[in-house]
Amino acid sequence: MKTDKAALVLACIAVVIGIGSTDGPVKEMLAQLKPQDALAVTAELPGEKGHKDLRAQVEQKAAELNAPPVDATVDRVWKAIPGYNGLEVDVEASYRNTLLQGSGEGLKLVYRQTQPKVSLNDLGAHPIYRGNPAKPMVAFMINVAWGNEYIKPMLDILDEEQVKVTFFLDGTWLSKNKELAAEMLKRGHEMENHAYTHPNMSTLSRARATAEIQKTQVLLKESLGVTNQWFARRRGILTRRPWRLLQRSG
């Protein structure tokens, strides 16, 4: 009985092989069931090309948008002019970012800033009368030497408009208004040096000018915990000597 079953199975296999080796519909059907390796590889090619095209788009956009940094410089009229950070497209990060967000959303560029080679610290002691013209920003400087009636309303308006400013404090004013100065600092504004007695610095001896600056430096630190970085002179009167004093004062 077992011998008969084995013979039957072998006969069926032979028939299938024979049919598959002949021409006709059965052979065509079997051929369609075979793995189509060549077609599968070809189907991936458009995706690879799309990736290359996307990278090329990112690189082209980077070439259009990249802006080099601008070094700080000393101008004959405007004296020290700050540098300006450059901006460049991070091609690899932008490419990955765009891939992740899917097609149809446009390029998702990632930027990074580049530092200029020359900064203000490299220029030595010079006054600053303007920012870098390439930077679309302004800086508000407010000198405080007497009178308090407008300061709180001014602070409220600045809060409303989400603007931060630099207050240059006269030392004698600060010594009498420490709580108000602390409120100005608490609201996110910078506190800096406007000398101690609001003098004309050009008329002072070196010793007196140094004392004016350093006395307010100490008061800013002791009263507000502020390390003094900037100094604004009365009326902006310009001579070279006070700037050299400032450089020595740190």
GROMACS .gro file of C-alpha atoms in nm:
model
  250
    1MET     CA    1   0.000   0.000   0.000
    2LYS     CA    2   0.279   0.239   0.094
    3THR     CA    3   0.453   0.160  -0.232
    4ASP     CA    4   0.143   0.256  -0.429
    5LYS     CA    5   0.115   0.595  -0.248
    6ALA     CA    6   0.480   0.677  -0.313
    7ALA     CA    7   0.440   0.594  -0.679
    8LEU     CA    8   0.137   0.822  -0.703
    9VAL     CA    9   0.320   1.118  -0.544
   10LEU     CA   10   0.617   1.075  -0.780
   11ALA     CA   11   0.384   1.064  -1.078
   12CYS     CA   12   0.219   1.393  -0.973
   13ILE     CA   13   0.556   1.565  -0.934
   14ALA     CA   14   0.660   1.444  -1.277
   15VAL     CA   15   0.340   1.579  -1.432
   16VAL     CA   16   0.393   1.926  -1.272
   17ILE     CA   17   0.755   1.940  -1.386
   18GLY     CA   18   0.655   1.832  -1.733
   19ILE     CA   19   0.383   2.092  -1.759
   20GLY     CA   20   0.610   2.367  -1.629
   21SER     CA   21   0.877   2.285  -1.886
   22THR     CA   22   0.635   2.317  -2.179
   23ASP     CA   23   0.515   2.636  -2.346
   24GLY     CA   24   0.171   2.771  -2.262
   25PRO     CA   25  -0.041   2.939  -1.995
   26VAL     CA   26   0.087   2.731  -1.706
   27LYS     CA   27   0.448   2.820  -1.780
   28GLU     CA   28   0.356   3.190  -1.799
   29MET     CA   29   0.172   3.166  -1.464
   30LEU     CA   30   0.470   3.003  -1.297
   31ALA     CA   31   0.702   3.264  -1.441
   32GLN     CA   32   0.492   3.541  -1.281
   33LEU     CA   33   0.533   3.376  -0.941
   34LYS     CA   34   0.916   3.395  -0.953
   35PRO     CA   35   1.090   3.677  -0.754
   36GLN     CA   36   1.138   3.991  -0.966
   37ASP     CA   37   1.474   4.107  -0.831
   38ALA     CA   38   1.551   4.341  -1.118
   39LEU     CA   39   1.216   4.521  -1.084
   40ALA     CA   40   1.261   4.566  -0.708
   41VAL     CA   41   1.601   4.739  -0.754
   42THR     CA   42   1.463   4.963  -1.027
   43ALA     CA   43   1.174   5.071  -0.801
   44GLU     CA   44   1.418   5.215  -0.544
   45LEU     CA   45   1.600   5.435  -0.794
   46PRO     CA   46   1.349   5.726  -0.796
   47GLY     CA   47   1.380   5.756  -0.415
   48GLU     CA   48   1.758   5.771  -0.428
   49LYS     CA   49   1.742   6.033  -0.700
   50GLY     CA   50   1.493   6.231  -0.493
   51HIS     CA   51   1.734   6.232  -0.199
   52LYS     CA   52   2.014   6.360  -0.419
   53ASP     CA   53   1.787   6.630  -0.561
   54LEU     CA   54   1.685   6.736  -0.208
   55ARG     CA   55   2.045   6.768  -0.094
   56ALA     CA   56   2.123   6.972  -0.404
   57GLN     CA   57   1.830   7.205  -0.323
   58VAL     CA   58   1.957   7.254   0.033
   59GLU     CA   59   2.312   7.324  -0.091
   60GLN     CA   60   2.182   7.575  -0.346
   61LYS     CA   61   1.974   7.755  -0.081
   62ALA     CA   62   2.273   7.763   0.152
   63ALA     CA   63   2.483   7.928  -0.119
   64GLU     CA   64   2.212   8.194  -0.160
   65LEU     CA   65   2.157   8.264   0.212
   66ASN     CA   66   2.499   8.224   0.374
   67ALA     CA   67   2.634   8.558   0.499
   68PRO     CA   68   2.993   8.596   0.628
   69PRO     CA   69   3.062   8.762   0.965
   70VAL     CA   70   3.170   9.128   0.977
   71ASP     CA   71   3.474   9.221   1.186
   72ALA     CA   72   3.464   9.500   1.442
   73THR     CA   73   3.654   9.806   1.325
   74VAL     CA   74   3.759  10.158   1.424
   75ASP     CA   75   3.602  10.420   1.200
   76ARG     CA   76   3.757  10.767   1.162
   77VAL     CA   77   3.424  10.936   1.247
   78TRP     CA   78   3.220  10.682   1.443
   79LYS     CA   79   3.513  10.531   1.634
   80ALA     CA   80   3.457  10.169   1.742
   81ILE     CA   81   3.191   9.984   1.541
   82PRO     CA   82   3.096   9.640   1.672
   83GLY     CA   83   3.129   9.331   1.455
   84TYR     CA   84   2.832   9.129   1.334
   85ASN     CA   85   2.788   8.753   1.346
   86GLY     CA   86   2.760   8.573   1.015
   87LEU     CA   87   2.486   8.325   0.934
   88GLU     CA   88   2.520   7.997   0.748
   89VAL     CA   89   2.289   7.708   0.665
   90ASP     CA   90   2.386   7.377   0.825
   91VAL     CA   91   2.344   7.165   0.513
   92GLU     CA   92   2.349   6.824   0.681
   93ALA     CA   93   2.109   6.920   0.961
   94SER     CA   94   1.876   7.096   0.713
   95TYR     CA   95   1.875   6.792   0.485
   96ARG     CA   96   1.785   6.555   0.772
   97ASN     CA   97   1.527   6.799   0.909
   98THR     CA   98   1.353   6.822   0.571
   99LEU     CA   99   1.354   6.442   0.526
  100LEU     CA  100   1.190   6.392   0.866
  101GLN     CA  101   0.905   6.635   0.803
  102GLY     CA  102   0.794   6.462   0.482
  103SER     CA  103   0.731   6.578   0.129
  104GLY     CA  104   0.527   6.881   0.038
  105GLU     CA  105   0.633   7.092   0.335
  106GLY     CA  106   0.923   7.277   0.173
  107LEU     CA  107   1.279   7.306   0.301
  108LYS     CA  108   1.325   7.316   0.678
  109LEU     CA  109   1.656   7.498   0.709
  110VAL     CA  110   1.876   7.492   1.019
  111TYR     CA  111   2.102   7.795   1.071
  112ARG     CA  112   2.411   7.852   1.280
  113GLN     CA  113   2.595   8.174   1.361
  114THR     CA  114   2.962   8.229   1.284
  115GLN     CA  115   3.178   8.462   1.493
  116PRO     CA  116   3.385   8.744   1.341
  117LYS     CA  117   3.762   8.719   1.373
  118VAL     CA  118   3.789   9.069   1.527
  119SER     CA  119   3.566   9.169   1.819
  120LEU     CA  120   3.533   9.491   2.019
  121ASN     CA  121   3.768   9.348   2.280
  122ASP     CA  122   4.044   9.338   2.017
  123LEU     CA  123   4.018   9.708   1.933
  124GLY     CA  124   4.141   9.864   2.257
  125ALA     CA  125   3.988  10.170   2.425
  126HIS     CA  126   3.749  10.350   2.191
  127PRO     CA  127   3.403  10.503   2.237
  128ILE     CA  128   3.103  10.354   2.059
  129TYR     CA  129   2.855  10.589   1.890
  130ARG     CA  130   2.673  10.347   1.663
  131GLY     CA  131   2.611   9.978   1.616
  132ASN     CA  132   2.698   9.774   1.312
  133PRO     CA  133   2.491   9.911   1.019
  134ALA     CA  134   2.423   9.557   0.894
  135LYS     CA  135   2.233   9.473   1.213
  136PRO     CA  136   1.865   9.579   1.199
  137MET     CA  137   1.840   9.670   1.568
  138VAL     CA  138   1.862   9.967   1.800
  139ALA     CA  139   1.988   9.995   2.158
  140PHE     CA  140   1.813  10.222   2.412
  141MET     CA  141   2.046  10.401   2.654
  142ILE     CA  142   1.892  10.601   2.937
  143ASN     CA  143   2.106  10.817   3.167
  144VAL     CA  144   1.971  10.856   3.522
  145ALA     CA  145   2.120  11.134   3.735
  146TRP     CA  146   1.823  11.305   3.904
  147GLY     CA  147   1.444  11.286   3.925
  148ASN     CA  148   1.234  10.974   3.981
  149GLU     CA  149   0.884  11.078   3.878
  150TYR     CA  150   0.900  10.926   3.528
  151ILE     CA  151   1.097  10.609   3.598
  152LYS     CA  152   0.813  10.378   3.710
  153PRO     CA  153   0.576  10.482   3.428
  154MET     CA  154   0.869  10.435   3.191
  155LEU     CA  155   0.930  10.086   3.328
  156ASP     CA  156   0.564   9.997   3.279
  157ILE     CA  157   0.570  10.114   2.917
  158LEU     CA  158   0.889   9.919   2.850
  159ASP     CA  159   0.728   9.606   2.999
  160GLU     CA  160   0.419   9.661   2.785
  161GLU     CA  161   0.627   9.687   2.470
  162GLN     CA  162   0.862   9.404   2.577
  163VAL     CA  163   1.167   9.628   2.540
  164LYS     CA  164   1.485   9.606   2.749
  165VAL     CA  165   1.717   9.905   2.787
  166THR     CA  166   2.047   9.998   2.949
  167PHE     CA  167   2.022  10.246   3.236
  168PHE     CA  168   2.342  10.440   3.305
  169LEU     CA  169   2.326  10.539   3.671
  170ASP     CA  170   2.491  10.838   3.832
  171GLY     CA  171   2.653  10.714   4.154
  172THR     CA  172   2.501  10.980   4.378
  173TRP     CA  173   2.154  10.897   4.244
  174LEU     CA  174   2.212  10.525   4.298
  175SER     CA  175   2.328  10.579   4.656
  176LYS     CA  176   1.990  10.742   4.736
  177ASN     CA  177   1.766  10.515   4.525
  178LYS     CA  178   1.891  10.161   4.568
  179GLU     CA  179   1.541  10.008   4.592
  180LEU     CA  180   1.426  10.175   4.271
  181ALA     CA  181   1.745  10.068   4.094
  182ALA     CA  182   1.686   9.710   4.216
  183GLU     CA  183   1.335   9.726   4.066
  184MET     CA  184   1.481   9.838   3.733
  185LEU     CA  185   1.723   9.547   3.743
  186LYS     CA  186   1.448   9.302   3.843
  187ARG     CA  187   1.251   9.397   3.533
  188GLY     CA  188   1.535   9.277   3.314
  189HIS     CA  189   1.722   9.597   3.231
  190GLU     CA  190   2.098   9.652   3.238
  191MET     CA  191   2.253   9.879   3.501
  192GLU     CA  192   2.573  10.058   3.404
  193ASN     CA  193   2.804  10.347   3.497
  194HIS     CA  194   2.739  10.722   3.449
  195ALA     CA  195   3.020  10.842   3.682
  196TYR     CA  196   2.950  10.943   4.042
  197THR     CA  197   2.872  11.317   4.041
  198HIS     CA  198   2.776  11.373   3.675
  199PRO     CA  199   3.088  11.578   3.597
  200ASN     CA  200   3.235  11.694   3.269
  201MET     CA  201   3.503  11.425   3.251
  202SER     CA  202   3.718  11.627   3.009
  203THR     CA  203   3.794  11.885   3.278
  204LEU     CA  204   3.900  11.642   3.553
  205SER     CA  205   4.244  11.530   3.656
  206ARG     CA  206   4.331  11.168   3.591
  207ALA     CA  207   4.296  11.082   3.961
  208ARG     CA  208   3.955  11.248   3.991
  209ALA     CA  209   3.823  11.092   3.669
  210THR     CA  210   3.938  10.748   3.783
  211ALA     CA  211   3.768  10.798   4.121
  212GLU     CA  212   3.441  10.900   3.951
  213ILE     CA  213   3.434  10.578   3.750
  214GLN     CA  214   3.557  10.339   4.017
  215LYS     CA  215   3.333  10.472   4.296
  216THR     CA  216   3.022  10.396   4.089
  217GLN     CA  217   3.168  10.060   3.985
  218VAL     CA  218   3.195   9.962   4.350
  219LEU     CA  219   2.845  10.091   4.429
  220LEU     CA  220   2.691   9.894   4.139
  221LYS     CA  221   2.854   9.577   4.271
  222GLU     CA  222   2.767   9.631   4.637
  223SER     CA  223   2.412   9.758   4.585
  224LEU     CA  224   2.296   9.550   4.290
  225GLY     CA  225   2.549   9.272   4.242
  226VAL     CA  226   2.627   9.413   3.897
  227THR     CA  227   2.972   9.385   3.740
  228ASN     CA  228   3.014   9.713   3.551
  229GLN     CA  229   3.097   9.677   3.182
  230TRP     CA  230   2.986   9.999   3.011
  231PHE     CA  231   3.030  10.369   3.083
  232ALA     CA  232   2.830  10.662   2.938
  233ARG     CA  233   2.979  11.010   2.966
  234ARG     CA  234   2.784  11.325   3.033
  235ARG     CA  235   2.660  11.466   2.700
  236GLY     CA  236   2.881  11.218   2.517
  237ILE     CA  237   3.168  11.467   2.517
  238LEU     CA  238   3.464  11.300   2.351
  239THR     CA  239   3.830  11.301   2.444
  240ARG     CA  240   4.068  11.006   2.439
  241ARG     CA  241   4.183  11.020   2.804
  242PRO     CA  242   3.868  10.888   2.977
  243TRP     CA  243   3.861  10.584   2.748
  244ARG     CA  244   4.216  10.495   2.844
  245LEU     CA  245   4.115  10.532   3.210
  246LEU     CA  246   3.821  10.303   3.151
  247GLN     CA  247   4.042  10.043   2.990
  248ARG     CA  248   4.272  10.046   3.293
  249SER     CA  249   3.968  10.025   3.523
  250GLY     CA  250   3.852   9.705   3.350
   0.00000   0.00000   0.00000
